Coordinates of C-alpha atoms and ligand atoms in Angstrom, one line a residue:
M18 CA 109.3 104.5 -230.9
L19 CA 109.3 105.0 -227.3
M20 CA 108.3 101.8 -226.1
S21 CA 110.4 99.2 -227.8
R22 CA 113.7 100.5 -226.5
P23 CA 113.0 99.0 -222.7
Q24 CA 111.2 96.0 -224.1
T25 CA 114.1 94.9 -226.4
D26 CA 116.2 95.3 -223.0
S27 CA 114.5 93.2 -220.6
Q28 CA 113.6 90.4 -223.7
A29 CA 117.8 90.8 -224.0
A30 CA 118.2 90.2 -220.2
Y31 CA 116.2 87.2 -220.0
R32 CA 118.1 85.4 -222.8
L33 CA 121.1 86.3 -220.7
L34 CA 119.8 84.2 -217.4
P35 CA 121.1 80.7 -216.8
S36 CA 119.3 77.9 -216.9
I37 CA 119.1 75.7 -213.9
D38 CA 121.5 73.5 -215.1
E39 CA 124.2 75.9 -216.1
V40 CA 123.7 77.2 -212.4
L41 CA 124.5 73.5 -211.5
R42 CA 127.5 73.2 -213.2
D43 CA 129.5 76.0 -211.3
P44 CA 132.9 73.5 -210.4
R45 CA 132.2 74.7 -206.7
A46 CA 128.7 73.0 -206.4
A47 CA 129.9 69.5 -205.7
P48 CA 130.6 69.3 -202.9
L49 CA 127.6 71.8 -201.8
E50 CA 125.2 69.1 -204.0
A51 CA 126.8 65.9 -201.8
R52 CA 125.9 67.7 -198.8
S53 CA 122.2 68.7 -199.8
G54 CA 121.2 66.9 -202.6
R55 CA 120.7 67.8 -206.5
E56 CA 117.1 68.3 -206.0
L57 CA 116.8 70.3 -203.5
L58 CA 119.7 72.5 -205.3
Q59 CA 117.9 72.6 -208.6
R60 CA 114.6 74.2 -206.1
F61 CA 117.1 76.7 -205.0
A62 CA 118.3 77.6 -208.6
A63 CA 114.5 77.9 -209.7
E64 CA 113.5 80.1 -207.4
T65 CA 116.8 82.3 -207.5
L66 CA 116.0 82.4 -211.3
E67 CA 112.5 83.0 -210.3
V68 CA 113.5 85.9 -208.2
W69 CA 115.6 87.4 -210.9
R70 CA 112.9 87.3 -213.8
A71 CA 110.9 89.3 -211.3
E72 CA 113.0 91.9 -211.1
I73 CA 113.7 91.9 -215.0
K74 CA 109.8 92.6 -215.4
A75 CA 110.5 95.2 -212.7
G76 CA 112.9 96.5 -214.1
R77 CA 114.8 96.3 -211.5
L78 CA 117.7 94.5 -213.3
D79 CA 119.2 94.9 -216.8
A80 CA 121.4 92.7 -218.9
D81 CA 124.3 94.5 -218.0
R82 CA 124.1 93.8 -214.3
I83 CA 123.3 90.3 -214.9
V84 CA 126.5 89.6 -217.1
T85 CA 128.4 91.5 -214.0
L86 CA 126.8 89.0 -211.6
R87 CA 126.9 85.9 -213.6
A88 CA 131.0 87.2 -213.6
A89 CA 130.9 87.1 -209.9
G90 CA 129.5 83.7 -209.4
E91 CA 126.3 84.7 -208.3
P92 CA 123.8 82.6 -209.0
Y93 CA 126.1 79.7 -207.5
L94 CA 126.1 82.0 -204.2
E95 CA 122.6 82.4 -204.3
L96 CA 122.6 78.3 -204.2
E97 CA 125.2 78.4 -201.4
R98 CA 123.2 81.7 -198.7
R99 CA 119.6 79.8 -199.7
A100 CA 121.6 75.8 -198.5
R101 CA 123.1 77.4 -195.6
R102 CA 119.6 79.3 -194.9
E103 CA 118.3 75.9 -195.0
E104 CA 120.6 74.0 -192.7
G105 CA 120.0 76.1 -189.9
R106 CA 116.1 75.6 -189.7
G107 CA 114.7 73.3 -188.1
V108 CA 115.6 72.4 -184.5
V109 CA 119.2 73.6 -184.2
R110 CA 121.6 73.8 -181.1
C111 CA 121.9 77.1 -180.0
V112 CA 123.8 79.5 -177.5
N113 CA 120.3 80.9 -174.8
A114 CA 122.3 83.6 -173.3
T115 CA 118.7 85.0 -172.3
G116 CA 118.7 84.5 -168.7
V117 CA 115.5 83.2 -169.0
V118 CA 116.0 79.1 -167.5
L119 CA 113.4 77.6 -168.6
N120 CA 113.0 78.8 -171.9
T121 CA 110.3 77.6 -174.0
G122 CA 111.3 79.0 -176.9
L123 CA 114.4 77.3 -176.7
G124 CA 113.4 73.9 -175.6
R125 CA 112.3 74.1 -171.9
A126 CA 115.2 72.0 -169.8
P127 CA 118.3 71.0 -171.2
V128 CA 118.9 67.6 -169.6
H129 CA 122.0 66.6 -167.6
P130 CA 124.7 65.2 -170.2
E131 CA 124.4 61.4 -168.8
V132 CA 121.1 61.6 -169.4
A133 CA 121.3 63.2 -172.6
E134 CA 123.5 59.9 -173.1
V135 CA 120.9 57.1 -172.2
M136 CA 118.5 58.9 -174.3
A137 CA 120.8 58.7 -177.1
V138 CA 121.6 54.7 -177.3
A139 CA 117.7 54.1 -176.4
A140 CA 117.1 55.8 -179.5
R141 CA 119.8 54.1 -181.5
S142 CA 119.1 50.3 -180.4
Y143 CA 116.7 47.7 -179.0
D144 CA 115.8 48.8 -175.4
V145 CA 113.3 46.2 -173.1
L146 CA 110.2 48.7 -173.2
E147 CA 107.0 47.1 -172.5
V148 CA 107.9 43.2 -171.6
D149 CA 108.9 41.6 -168.8
R150 CA 112.7 39.9 -168.8
A151 CA 111.6 36.7 -166.3
T152 CA 108.2 35.8 -168.2
N153 CA 108.7 37.4 -171.8
E154 CA 105.1 38.8 -171.4
R155 CA 104.0 42.3 -172.1
N156 CA 103.8 45.1 -169.3
Q157 CA 103.0 48.9 -168.6
R158 CA 105.7 50.6 -170.9
D159 CA 106.1 53.4 -167.8
D160 CA 105.7 50.7 -164.3
Y161 CA 109.1 51.9 -163.6
L162 CA 108.8 55.6 -164.2
G163 CA 105.4 55.4 -162.2
E164 CA 107.7 54.0 -159.2
L165 CA 110.2 56.1 -159.3
L166 CA 108.2 59.1 -159.2
A167 CA 106.2 57.7 -156.1
R168 CA 109.7 57.5 -154.2
M169 CA 110.1 60.7 -155.4
T170 CA 107.2 62.5 -153.6
G171 CA 106.1 60.1 -151.3
A172 CA 102.8 59.4 -153.5
E173 CA 101.1 55.8 -154.2
A174 CA 101.3 55.7 -157.6
G175 CA 102.6 57.4 -161.1
I176 CA 102.3 57.8 -164.6
G177 CA 103.6 59.6 -167.3
V178 CA 102.4 61.4 -170.6
N179 CA 103.7 63.4 -173.7
N180 CA 102.9 66.9 -171.7
C181 CA 101.4 68.7 -168.4
A182 CA 98.5 69.5 -171.4
A183 CA 98.1 66.0 -172.4
A184 CA 98.2 65.1 -168.3
V185 CA 95.1 67.8 -167.7
L186 CA 93.5 65.7 -171.1
L187 CA 93.5 63.0 -169.5
L188 CA 92.5 64.3 -166.5
F189 CA 89.4 65.5 -166.9
N190 CA 87.8 63.1 -169.8
T191 CA 88.7 60.5 -167.4
F192 CA 87.1 61.7 -164.2
A193 CA 84.7 64.1 -165.7
G194 CA 84.1 63.4 -169.0
G195 CA 80.4 63.3 -169.7
R196 CA 80.3 65.1 -166.4
E197 CA 81.3 68.1 -164.2
A198 CA 84.4 69.6 -163.3
I199 CA 84.8 72.5 -161.0
V200 CA 87.3 75.1 -161.3
S201 CA 87.6 78.8 -158.8
R202 CA 87.2 81.5 -161.6
G203 CA 90.7 82.7 -160.6
E204 CA 91.9 79.8 -161.8
L205 CA 90.8 79.6 -165.4
V206 CA 94.2 80.4 -167.3
E207 CA 96.0 80.6 -170.3
I208 CA 98.8 78.5 -169.9
G209 CA 100.5 80.2 -173.7
G210 CA 100.4 78.6 -177.2
S211 CA 96.7 79.0 -176.4
F212 CA 96.4 77.0 -174.1
R213 CA 93.5 77.3 -172.2
V214 CA 92.1 75.0 -169.5
P215 CA 88.6 75.8 -170.4
D216 CA 89.0 74.8 -174.0
V217 CA 90.9 71.7 -172.9
M218 CA 87.6 70.7 -170.2
A219 CA 85.5 70.8 -173.6
R220 CA 87.8 69.2 -175.5
A221 CA 87.9 66.5 -172.4
N222 CA 83.9 66.6 -173.5
A223 CA 83.8 67.6 -169.2
A224 CA 81.2 70.5 -168.1
L225 CA 82.7 73.2 -166.3
V226 CA 81.5 74.1 -162.9
E227 CA 83.1 77.7 -161.9
V228 CA 83.1 78.9 -158.5
G229 CA 84.2 81.8 -156.3
T230 CA 85.2 85.0 -157.7
T231 CA 88.6 85.8 -159.3
N232 CA 90.0 87.2 -156.4
R233 CA 88.8 85.1 -153.2
T234 CA 87.4 81.6 -153.6
R235 CA 86.7 79.6 -150.5
V236 CA 85.7 75.6 -150.0
A237 CA 82.3 76.2 -149.3
D238 CA 82.4 77.8 -152.7
Y239 CA 83.0 74.6 -154.0
E240 CA 80.9 72.0 -151.6
S241 CA 77.8 74.0 -152.5
A242 CA 78.3 73.5 -156.2
I243 CA 78.6 69.8 -156.3
T244 CA 76.4 68.1 -157.7
G245 CA 75.3 63.8 -159.0
R246 CA 77.2 64.9 -161.8
T247 CA 80.1 66.6 -160.5
G248 CA 83.4 63.8 -161.3
L249 CA 85.9 66.2 -160.2
V250 CA 87.3 69.3 -158.5
V251 CA 90.7 71.0 -159.8
K252 CA 92.9 73.5 -158.7
V253 CA 95.0 75.0 -160.9
H254 CA 98.5 76.6 -159.9
T255 CA 98.1 80.2 -161.6
S256 CA 101.3 79.9 -163.1
N257 CA 101.8 82.9 -165.0
F258 CA 100.6 85.5 -163.0
R259 CA 99.2 86.3 -159.7
V260 CA 96.7 87.7 -157.8
V261 CA 97.6 90.4 -155.1
G262 CA 95.7 91.9 -152.6
F263 CA 92.1 90.6 -151.5
T264 CA 92.7 87.2 -152.4
E265 CA 91.7 83.9 -150.6
E266 CA 92.2 80.4 -152.4
A267 CA 91.1 77.3 -151.3
S268 CA 94.6 74.7 -149.8
P269 CA 95.0 71.5 -150.8
A270 CA 94.2 69.6 -147.9
E271 CA 90.8 71.5 -147.3
L272 CA 90.1 70.5 -150.9
A273 CA 91.0 67.0 -150.7
E274 CA 89.3 66.7 -147.0
L275 CA 85.8 67.7 -149.5
G276 CA 86.7 65.1 -152.1
R277 CA 86.6 62.3 -149.6
R278 CA 84.3 63.7 -147.7
R279 CA 81.6 64.0 -151.0
G280 CA 83.4 60.9 -152.7
V281 CA 84.8 63.5 -155.5
T282 CA 87.8 63.0 -157.1
T283 CA 90.3 66.2 -156.6
A284 CA 93.4 67.0 -158.3
F285 CA 96.3 69.8 -158.4
D286 CA 97.4 71.0 -161.8
L287 CA 101.2 72.3 -160.7
G288 CA 102.2 72.9 -163.7
S289 CA 105.8 73.8 -162.8
G290 CA 106.3 70.9 -160.2
L291 CA 108.6 72.1 -157.4
F292 CA 111.7 69.6 -155.7
E293 CA 113.5 70.2 -152.4
P294 CA 115.7 66.6 -153.5
S295 CA 118.1 66.0 -150.3
G296 CA 121.7 67.3 -151.1
A297 CA 120.5 70.4 -153.0
P298 CA 120.6 73.3 -152.4
P299 CA 117.1 74.5 -151.6
L300 CA 115.2 76.7 -154.5
A301 CA 111.6 77.5 -152.5
H302 CA 113.1 80.3 -150.9
L303 CA 113.8 81.8 -154.3
L304 CA 110.7 81.2 -156.5
G305 CA 108.2 82.8 -154.3
D306 CA 105.6 80.8 -152.8
E307 CA 105.7 78.3 -155.7
P308 CA 103.9 74.7 -154.3
L309 CA 105.9 71.9 -153.9
V310 CA 105.1 68.7 -154.9
V311 CA 105.9 66.7 -151.9
D312 CA 103.4 68.9 -150.1
A313 CA 100.6 68.0 -153.0
V314 CA 100.9 64.8 -152.9
K315 CA 101.1 65.3 -148.6
S316 CA 97.5 67.2 -148.7
G317 CA 95.8 64.1 -149.5
I318 CA 95.0 65.3 -153.7
D319 CA 93.8 62.6 -155.4
V320 CA 96.4 63.5 -158.3
V321 CA 98.8 66.1 -158.3
M322 CA 100.5 67.0 -162.1
Y323 CA 103.3 69.2 -163.3
S324 CA 105.4 69.5 -166.9
G325 CA 108.4 67.2 -166.4
D326 CA 110.5 69.8 -168.1
K327 CA 110.1 72.2 -165.6
L328 CA 111.9 72.7 -162.7
F329 CA 111.9 69.1 -162.6
G330 CA 114.7 69.3 -165.2
G331 CA 113.9 66.5 -167.5
P332 CA 112.7 65.6 -171.3
Q333 CA 109.6 67.7 -171.9
S334 CA 106.4 65.2 -170.2
G335 CA 103.6 65.2 -168.1
L336 CA 104.4 63.5 -164.1
V337 CA 101.3 62.2 -162.8
V338 CA 101.2 61.2 -159.5
G339 CA 98.6 60.4 -156.5
K340 CA 96.3 57.1 -155.1
R341 CA 96.5 54.4 -156.3
A342 CA 93.4 53.9 -157.3
A343 CA 93.1 57.9 -159.6
I344 CA 96.4 56.5 -161.4
A345 CA 94.8 53.6 -162.6
A346 CA 91.7 55.3 -163.7
L347 CA 93.8 57.1 -165.3
R348 CA 95.9 54.3 -167.3
K349 CA 92.5 52.6 -168.3
N350 CA 91.3 55.4 -170.7
P351 CA 92.0 54.8 -174.4
I352 CA 93.2 58.2 -174.6
Y353 CA 96.4 57.1 -172.6
R354 CA 97.3 55.0 -175.1
A355 CA 97.3 58.3 -177.2
L356 CA 98.9 60.5 -174.9
R357 CA 101.6 58.2 -173.6
L358 CA 105.8 58.7 -173.8
D359 CA 107.9 57.4 -176.3
K360 CA 110.9 55.2 -175.0
V361 CA 113.8 57.8 -175.6
T362 CA 111.5 60.4 -173.2
L363 CA 110.9 57.3 -170.7
A364 CA 114.7 56.0 -170.9
G365 CA 115.5 59.9 -170.3
L366 CA 112.9 60.2 -167.4
E367 CA 113.9 57.8 -165.8
A368 CA 117.9 58.6 -165.8
T369 CA 117.0 61.9 -164.5
A370 CA 115.0 60.8 -161.7
K371 CA 117.5 58.1 -160.4
L372 CA 120.3 60.9 -160.4
V373 CA 117.4 63.1 -158.2
L374 CA 117.1 59.4 -156.2
S375 CA 120.6 59.0 -156.0
G376 CA 121.3 62.6 -154.5
R377 CA 123.0 64.2 -157.5
A378 CA 119.6 66.6 -158.1
H379 CA 122.3 69.6 -157.5
E380 CA 124.2 67.9 -160.7
L381 CA 120.7 69.4 -163.1
P382 CA 121.7 72.1 -165.6
T383 CA 118.8 74.1 -164.9
R384 CA 118.9 73.5 -160.9
R385 CA 122.2 74.8 -161.0
M386 CA 121.2 77.4 -163.2
L387 CA 118.2 78.9 -160.8
A388 CA 120.6 78.6 -157.6
A389 CA 123.3 80.6 -158.8
T390 CA 123.2 83.9 -156.9
A391 CA 124.4 87.3 -158.4
H392 CA 127.8 86.5 -157.1
D393 CA 128.5 82.7 -158.5
L394 CA 127.4 84.8 -161.9
R395 CA 130.3 87.9 -162.0
P396 CA 133.2 86.1 -162.2
A397 CA 131.5 84.7 -165.3
A398 CA 130.2 88.2 -167.0
D399 CA 133.6 89.5 -166.2
A400 CA 135.3 86.7 -168.4
L401 CA 133.0 87.2 -171.0
A402 CA 132.8 90.8 -171.4
A403 CA 137.1 91.3 -171.4
R404 CA 136.0 88.3 -174.2
L405 CA 133.9 90.6 -176.1
A406 CA 135.8 93.7 -175.3
R407 CA 138.4 93.0 -177.8
I408 CA 135.4 92.4 -180.9
S409 CA 136.2 95.4 -182.9
G410 CA 133.0 98.0 -182.8
L411 CA 131.5 96.0 -179.4
H412 CA 131.2 98.8 -176.8
V413 CA 131.2 96.3 -173.6
A414 CA 130.3 96.9 -169.9
V415 CA 128.9 94.6 -166.9
A416 CA 126.0 95.2 -165.0
E417 CA 123.2 94.4 -162.2
G418 CA 120.4 92.7 -163.7
A419 CA 117.9 90.0 -164.0
S420 CA 117.5 86.7 -164.7
Q421 CA 113.9 85.0 -164.8
P422 CA 112.7 81.4 -164.1
G423 CA 110.6 81.4 -167.1
S424 CA 108.2 78.7 -168.2
G425 CA 105.0 80.4 -165.8
S426 CA 107.1 78.9 -163.1
A427 CA 107.3 81.4 -159.9
P428 CA 106.1 84.1 -162.0
G429 CA 106.8 88.0 -161.1
I430 CA 109.8 86.4 -159.6
L431 CA 113.8 87.5 -160.8
L432 CA 116.8 86.4 -159.9
P433 CA 119.7 89.2 -159.2
T434 CA 122.5 88.2 -161.9
Y435 CA 125.1 90.0 -163.3
V436 CA 124.8 90.8 -167.0
V437 CA 126.8 92.1 -170.2
R438 CA 125.5 95.3 -171.9
V439 CA 126.8 95.0 -175.6
R440 CA 126.3 98.0 -177.9
H441 CA 127.4 97.9 -181.5
A442 CA 129.3 101.2 -183.7
T443 CA 126.4 100.8 -186.1
L444 CA 124.2 98.5 -185.8
S445 CA 120.9 99.0 -183.8
D446 CA 120.4 96.8 -180.5
A447 CA 117.2 95.0 -182.8
E448 CA 119.8 94.4 -185.3
L449 CA 123.0 92.7 -183.2
A450 CA 120.2 90.2 -182.1
L451 CA 119.2 89.1 -185.4
A452 CA 122.6 88.9 -186.2
L453 CA 123.6 87.1 -183.9
R454 CA 120.4 84.6 -184.1
E455 CA 121.8 83.8 -187.7
A456 CA 125.1 83.0 -186.3
P457 CA 126.1 79.4 -187.2
V458 CA 125.5 78.3 -183.7
P459 CA 122.4 81.0 -182.8
V460 CA 122.9 83.3 -179.6
F461 CA 119.8 84.5 -178.5
T462 CA 119.8 87.4 -175.9
R463 CA 117.8 90.1 -174.6
V464 CA 117.2 93.1 -176.2
Q465 CA 117.2 96.3 -173.6
E466 CA 117.7 100.6 -174.1
G467 CA 119.9 99.7 -177.1
H468 CA 121.6 97.1 -175.4
V469 CA 122.0 93.4 -176.0
L470 CA 122.2 91.7 -173.1
V471 CA 124.1 88.5 -172.3
D472 CA 123.4 87.0 -169.0
P473 CA 126.0 84.4 -167.7
R474 CA 123.0 82.3 -166.1
T475 CA 121.7 80.4 -168.9
L476 CA 124.9 79.4 -170.2
L477 CA 125.6 75.7 -170.5
P478 CA 129.2 74.3 -170.5
G479 CA 131.0 75.6 -173.8
D480 CA 128.6 78.0 -174.6
D481 CA 131.2 80.5 -173.9
A482 CA 133.1 79.4 -177.2
D483 CA 129.9 80.0 -179.2
L484 CA 128.5 83.0 -177.9
V485 CA 131.8 85.0 -178.5
R486 CA 131.9 83.9 -181.9
G487 CA 128.4 84.7 -182.3
F488 CA 129.4 87.7 -181.4
E489 CA 132.2 87.9 -184.2
H490 CA 130.2 86.9 -186.5
A491 CA 128.0 90.1 -185.6
A492 CA 130.0 92.4 -185.5
G493 CA 131.9 91.8 -188.7
R494 CA 128.2 92.5 -190.2
D495 CA 127.6 96.5 -190.5
A496 CA 124.8 98.1 -190.3
G497 CA 124.6 98.3 -194.5
S498 CA 124.8 95.0 -194.9
A499 CA 122.2 93.3 -191.7
R500 CA 119.6 94.8 -194.3
R501 CA 120.8 93.5 -197.4
S502 CA 118.5 92.4 -199.7
P503 CA 118.5 88.5 -201.0
A504 CA 118.6 89.8 -205.0
Ligands
LIG18 C1 103.0 75.1 -168.1 C2 101.7 74.5 -167.2 C3 101.2 73.3 -168.1 C4 101.3 73.2 -169.5 O1 102.6 72.2 -169.6 P1 103.5 71.5 -170.7 O2 104.0 70.7 -170.0 O3 103.9 72.4 -171.0 O4 102.3 70.9 -171.5 C5 99.8 73.1 -167.5 N1 99.3 73.2 -166.4 C6 100.5 74.4 -165.9 C7 99.6 74.9 -164.6 C8 101.7 75.0 -166.1 O5 101.9 76.4 -165.4

């Protein structure tokens, strides 16, 4: 019968598949099992056999081929590939060669090595966190951080929460929960990751009162919207876009004066939080009209908030400074308990603030990266190009380029740099970039017009070795193996 032969063939193929135990009995599996654990390997073996069964069913895998694959030890090799893929998941150190300094996808600000050490110690030990050493009584965990932030900014007081989004939520709920908050139409922004100011306000139980137009909002617009139900007037820095041309916005000082006169709390969400600490090369001239935290505080606004992992250069957090009474009100809100900092982050923020206050802000990695000129970066680009040019299959050249501050800090601002433009003999730009991301230490680059661009601005000390290894790994693949199918 015509149908019977393929049927017998597939039955023979199924019979030739190893069992899960047989796959795990491969002598090479022992060290793998020590790393990954038996249960995970059993799961990988089961998944592998599942794929093979599906291939047999689809007529793409026959008995002869299975004999060949087993002889080549392919079942074990597939376990190894799956184990390696598993190890590459989750939070893994990578090389940022994109030139985007505060790259949210790559974890924003890498902290100063001394800060990282303080964080590691806090993580593995008991810590004096919420207790007074003199009296042994409970106190507030971020009292000291608040003091450090106040010293840095000239504010009366400060607190820290999980991120700036948390600070915005806490702000609206504390001062406008069950009441109204006034925001300019031109500042109702979405800050990536579907964080929209109006949505956060709704969740904070604050009613939004929009004033002005997209391009122009005057103080008088805010004033005429104030009613008995107004709890808050908020200014939001439009971090990730800019309105140009015929524009007008109320200054922080004007809003502060309005708030004082009408008895309404005022706040400014800065997002990035630019500082110009003494002893550090200034950044303001590089970042356009990015507002300074100290200026926002000086304007008299009650509450000023910014991210700890943007221009401040610390671990992920939201930092809030301002008038003593306003900060105390935020702290009294029960929601604060749900948004508060963990001890590791808190230790990292204190350490970062102390570095800045002791005149060492210029050592912060992100500050150094932002301050570097194209002239400063040229030698690094040349040295990298020389090393990459030695890898076979790569065509390498140094060219002028542009880096970005990132994370909505200074939108539209580009920082002149030199990049290494790399092309592979057979891989496309996207294939090369993918192979780099899949290197043992992943390397992230920019892709432009058939080339992969390496920007030395965002490389940390020691990254160059992993970057070169990444290119060696990637160049070792040809176009065929980059597209290889799993089976
Ligand atoms: C980035 C940003 C936020 C969100 O900060 P996270 O720390 O990422 O939560 C809020 N507001 C503004 C204006 C921002 O730029």
